[in-house]
PDB file of C-alpha atoms in Angstrom:
ATOM      1  CA  MET A   1     -33.831-108.093  71.422  1.00  0.00           C
ATOM      2  CA  ARG A   2     -37.456-107.866  71.846  1.00  0.00           C
ATOM      3  CA  SER A   3     -39.558-104.948  70.829  1.00  0.00           C
ATOM      4  CA  THR A   4     -43.377-104.323  70.564  1.00  0.00           C
ATOM      5  CA  SER A   5     -43.203-101.073  68.575  1.00  0.00           C
ATOM      6  CA  SER A   6     -41.101-102.106  65.460  1.00  0.00           C
ATOM      7  CA  ALA A   7     -43.152-101.922  62.449  1.00  0.00           C
ATOM      8  CA  SER A   8     -40.375-103.744  60.616  1.00  0.00           C
ATOM      9  CA  THR A   9     -41.461-107.218  62.211  1.00  0.00           C
ATOM     10  CA  TYR A  10     -44.981-106.988  61.199  1.00  0.00           C
ATOM     11  CA  GLY A  11     -46.221-107.263  64.674  1.00  0.00           C
ATOM     12  CA  ILE A  12     -44.146-110.353  65.580  1.00  0.00           C
ATOM     13  CA  GLY A  13     -41.636-108.203  67.876  1.00  0.00           C
ATOM     14  CA  TRP A  14     -38.396-109.701  66.836  1.00  0.00           C
ATOM     15  CA  ASP A  15     -35.859-107.418  65.238  1.00  0.00           C
ATOM     16  CA  ILE A  16     -33.265-109.948  64.868  1.00  0.00           C
ATOM     17  CA  LYS A  17     -32.897-113.552  63.828  1.00  0.00           C
ATOM     18  CA  GLN A  18     -30.139-116.348  63.546  1.00  0.00           C
ATOM     19  CA  VAL A  19     -30.275-117.785  60.085  1.00  0.00           C
ATOM     20  CA  ASP A  20     -28.393-120.727  58.365  1.00  0.00           C
ATOM     21  CA  ILE A  21     -27.691-119.693  54.870  1.00  0.00           C
ATOM     22  CA  ARG A  22     -28.829-122.231  52.198  1.00  0.00           C
ATOM     23  CA  GLU A  23     -28.649-120.530  49.032  1.00  0.00           C
ATOM     24  CA  ILE A  24     -27.182-117.312  47.654  1.00  0.00           C
ATOM     25  CA  ASN A  25     -28.493-115.710  44.311  1.00  0.00           C
ATOM     26  CA  TRP A  26     -25.806-112.948  43.304  1.00  0.00           C
ATOM     27  CA  GLU A  27     -27.843-112.087  40.324  1.00  0.00           C
ATOM     28  CA  ARG A  28     -30.926-111.114  42.372  1.00  0.00           C
ATOM     29  CA  GLY A  29     -28.947-109.779  45.394  1.00  0.00           C
ATOM     30  CA  ARG A  30     -30.636-112.324  47.702  1.00  0.00           C
ATOM     31  CA  ALA A  31     -29.539-114.940  50.087  1.00  0.00           C
ATOM     32  CA  TYR A  32     -32.056-117.459  51.459  1.00  0.00           C
ATOM     33  CA  GLY A  33     -31.864-119.192  54.904  1.00  0.00           C
ATOM     34  CA  VAL A  34     -33.765-121.022  57.503  1.00  0.00           C
ATOM     35  CA  ASP A  35     -34.215-119.882  61.009  1.00  0.00           C
ATOM     36  CA  PRO A  36     -34.140-122.015  64.124  1.00  0.00           C
ATOM     37  CA  GLU A  37     -37.926-122.445  63.881  1.00  0.00           C
ATOM     38  CA  GLY A  38     -37.671-123.840  60.222  1.00  0.00           C
ATOM     39  CA  GLN A  39     -39.060-120.506  58.677  1.00  0.00           C
ATOM     40  CA  ARG A  40     -37.505-119.681  55.309  1.00  0.00           C
ATOM     41  CA  VAL A  41     -35.908-116.155  55.295  1.00  0.00           C
ATOM     42  CA  GLU A  42     -34.995-113.856  52.389  1.00  0.00           C
ATOM     43  CA  ILE A  43     -31.989-111.597  52.826  1.00  0.00           C
ATOM     44  CA  ALA A  44     -30.736-108.705  50.959  1.00  0.00           C
ATOM     45  CA  THR A  45     -26.948-109.096  50.206  1.00  0.00           C
ATOM     46  CA  SER A  46     -26.431-105.475  49.303  1.00  0.00           C
ATOM     47  CA  VAL A  47     -25.975-104.475  52.866  1.00  0.00           C
ATOM     48  CA  ARG A  48     -23.280-106.123  54.722  1.00  0.00           C
ATOM     49  CA  ARG A  49     -21.977-104.166  57.763  1.00  0.00           C
ATOM     50  CA  THR A  50     -19.202-106.771  58.610  1.00  0.00           C
ATOM     51  CA  GLY A  51     -17.676-106.658  55.204  1.00  0.00           C
ATOM     52  CA  ILE A  52     -17.575-110.267  55.110  1.00  0.00           C
ATOM     53  CA  THR A  53     -19.113-112.002  51.987  1.00  0.00           C
ATOM     54  CA  PRO A  54     -21.738-114.580  53.011  1.00  0.00           C
ATOM     55  CA  GLU A  55     -21.251-118.259  51.951  1.00  0.00           C
ATOM     56  CA  VAL A  56     -23.791-121.252  51.848  1.00  0.00           C
ATOM     57  CA  GLY A  57     -23.350-123.085  55.155  1.00  0.00           C
ATOM     58  CA  GLN A  58     -22.491-120.024  57.381  1.00  0.00           C
ATOM     59  CA  THR A  59     -24.723-119.043  60.248  1.00  0.00           C
ATOM     60  CA  TRP A  60     -25.664-115.191  60.472  1.00  0.00           C
ATOM     61  CA  MET A  61     -27.496-112.877  62.671  1.00  0.00           C
ATOM     62  CA  VAL A  62     -29.857-110.745  60.373  1.00  0.00           C
ATOM     63  CA  ASP A  63     -31.956-107.797  61.266  1.00  0.00           C
ATOM     64  CA  ARG A  64     -34.500-105.316  59.803  1.00  0.00           C
ATOM     65  CA  THR A  65     -32.673-102.156  60.549  1.00  0.00           C
ATOM     66  CA  TYR A  66     -33.112-100.965  57.020  1.00  0.00           C
ATOM     67  CA  GLY A  67     -36.323-102.501  56.045  1.00  0.00           C
ATOM     68  CA  PRO A  68     -35.706-106.008  54.697  1.00  0.00           C
ATOM     69  CA  TYR A  69     -33.523-108.471  56.514  1.00  0.00           C
ATOM     70  CA  THR A  70     -29.755-107.778  55.890  1.00  0.00           C
ATOM     71  CA  LEU A  71     -26.682-109.370  57.279  1.00  0.00           C
ATOM     72  CA  ALA A  72     -25.663-108.073  60.582  1.00  0.00           C
ATOM     73  CA  ALA A  73     -22.904-110.455  61.940  1.00  0.00           C
ATOM     74  CA  LEU A  74     -21.479-113.599  61.084  1.00  0.00           C
ATOM     75  CA  ILE A  75     -21.930-116.280  63.796  1.00  0.00           C
ATOM     76  CA  SER A  76     -20.292-119.310  62.627  1.00  0.00           C
ATOM     77  CA  HIS A  77     -18.551-120.803  59.589  1.00  0.00           C
ATOM     78  CA  GLU A  78     -19.703-124.435  60.370  1.00  0.00           C
ATOM     79  CA  PRO A  79     -22.526-125.947  58.314  1.00  0.00           C
ATOM     80  CA  PRO A  80     -25.935-126.521  60.189  1.00  0.00           C
ATOM     81  CA  PRO A  81     -26.660-129.974  61.248  1.00  0.00           C
ATOM     82  CA  PRO A  82     -28.677-132.258  58.726  1.00  0.00           C
TER      83      PRO A  82
END
């Protein structure tokens, strides 16, 4: 989805991203991933609308509905290519 009025995307216009999860730090409540453009993305793990616990190697759709990027939908259980 593309929006030109969303303040949560800091002028970029994208409300959602696809992210490959590379690391999870449960103590900090954060997951770290990489989007298809190679940008590192920090994701809050406290909001999981699917009820699925994220794992390293999964591909997720994340969005900024609640401010920071949060997990919106599991796309794939397959690990990303090297």
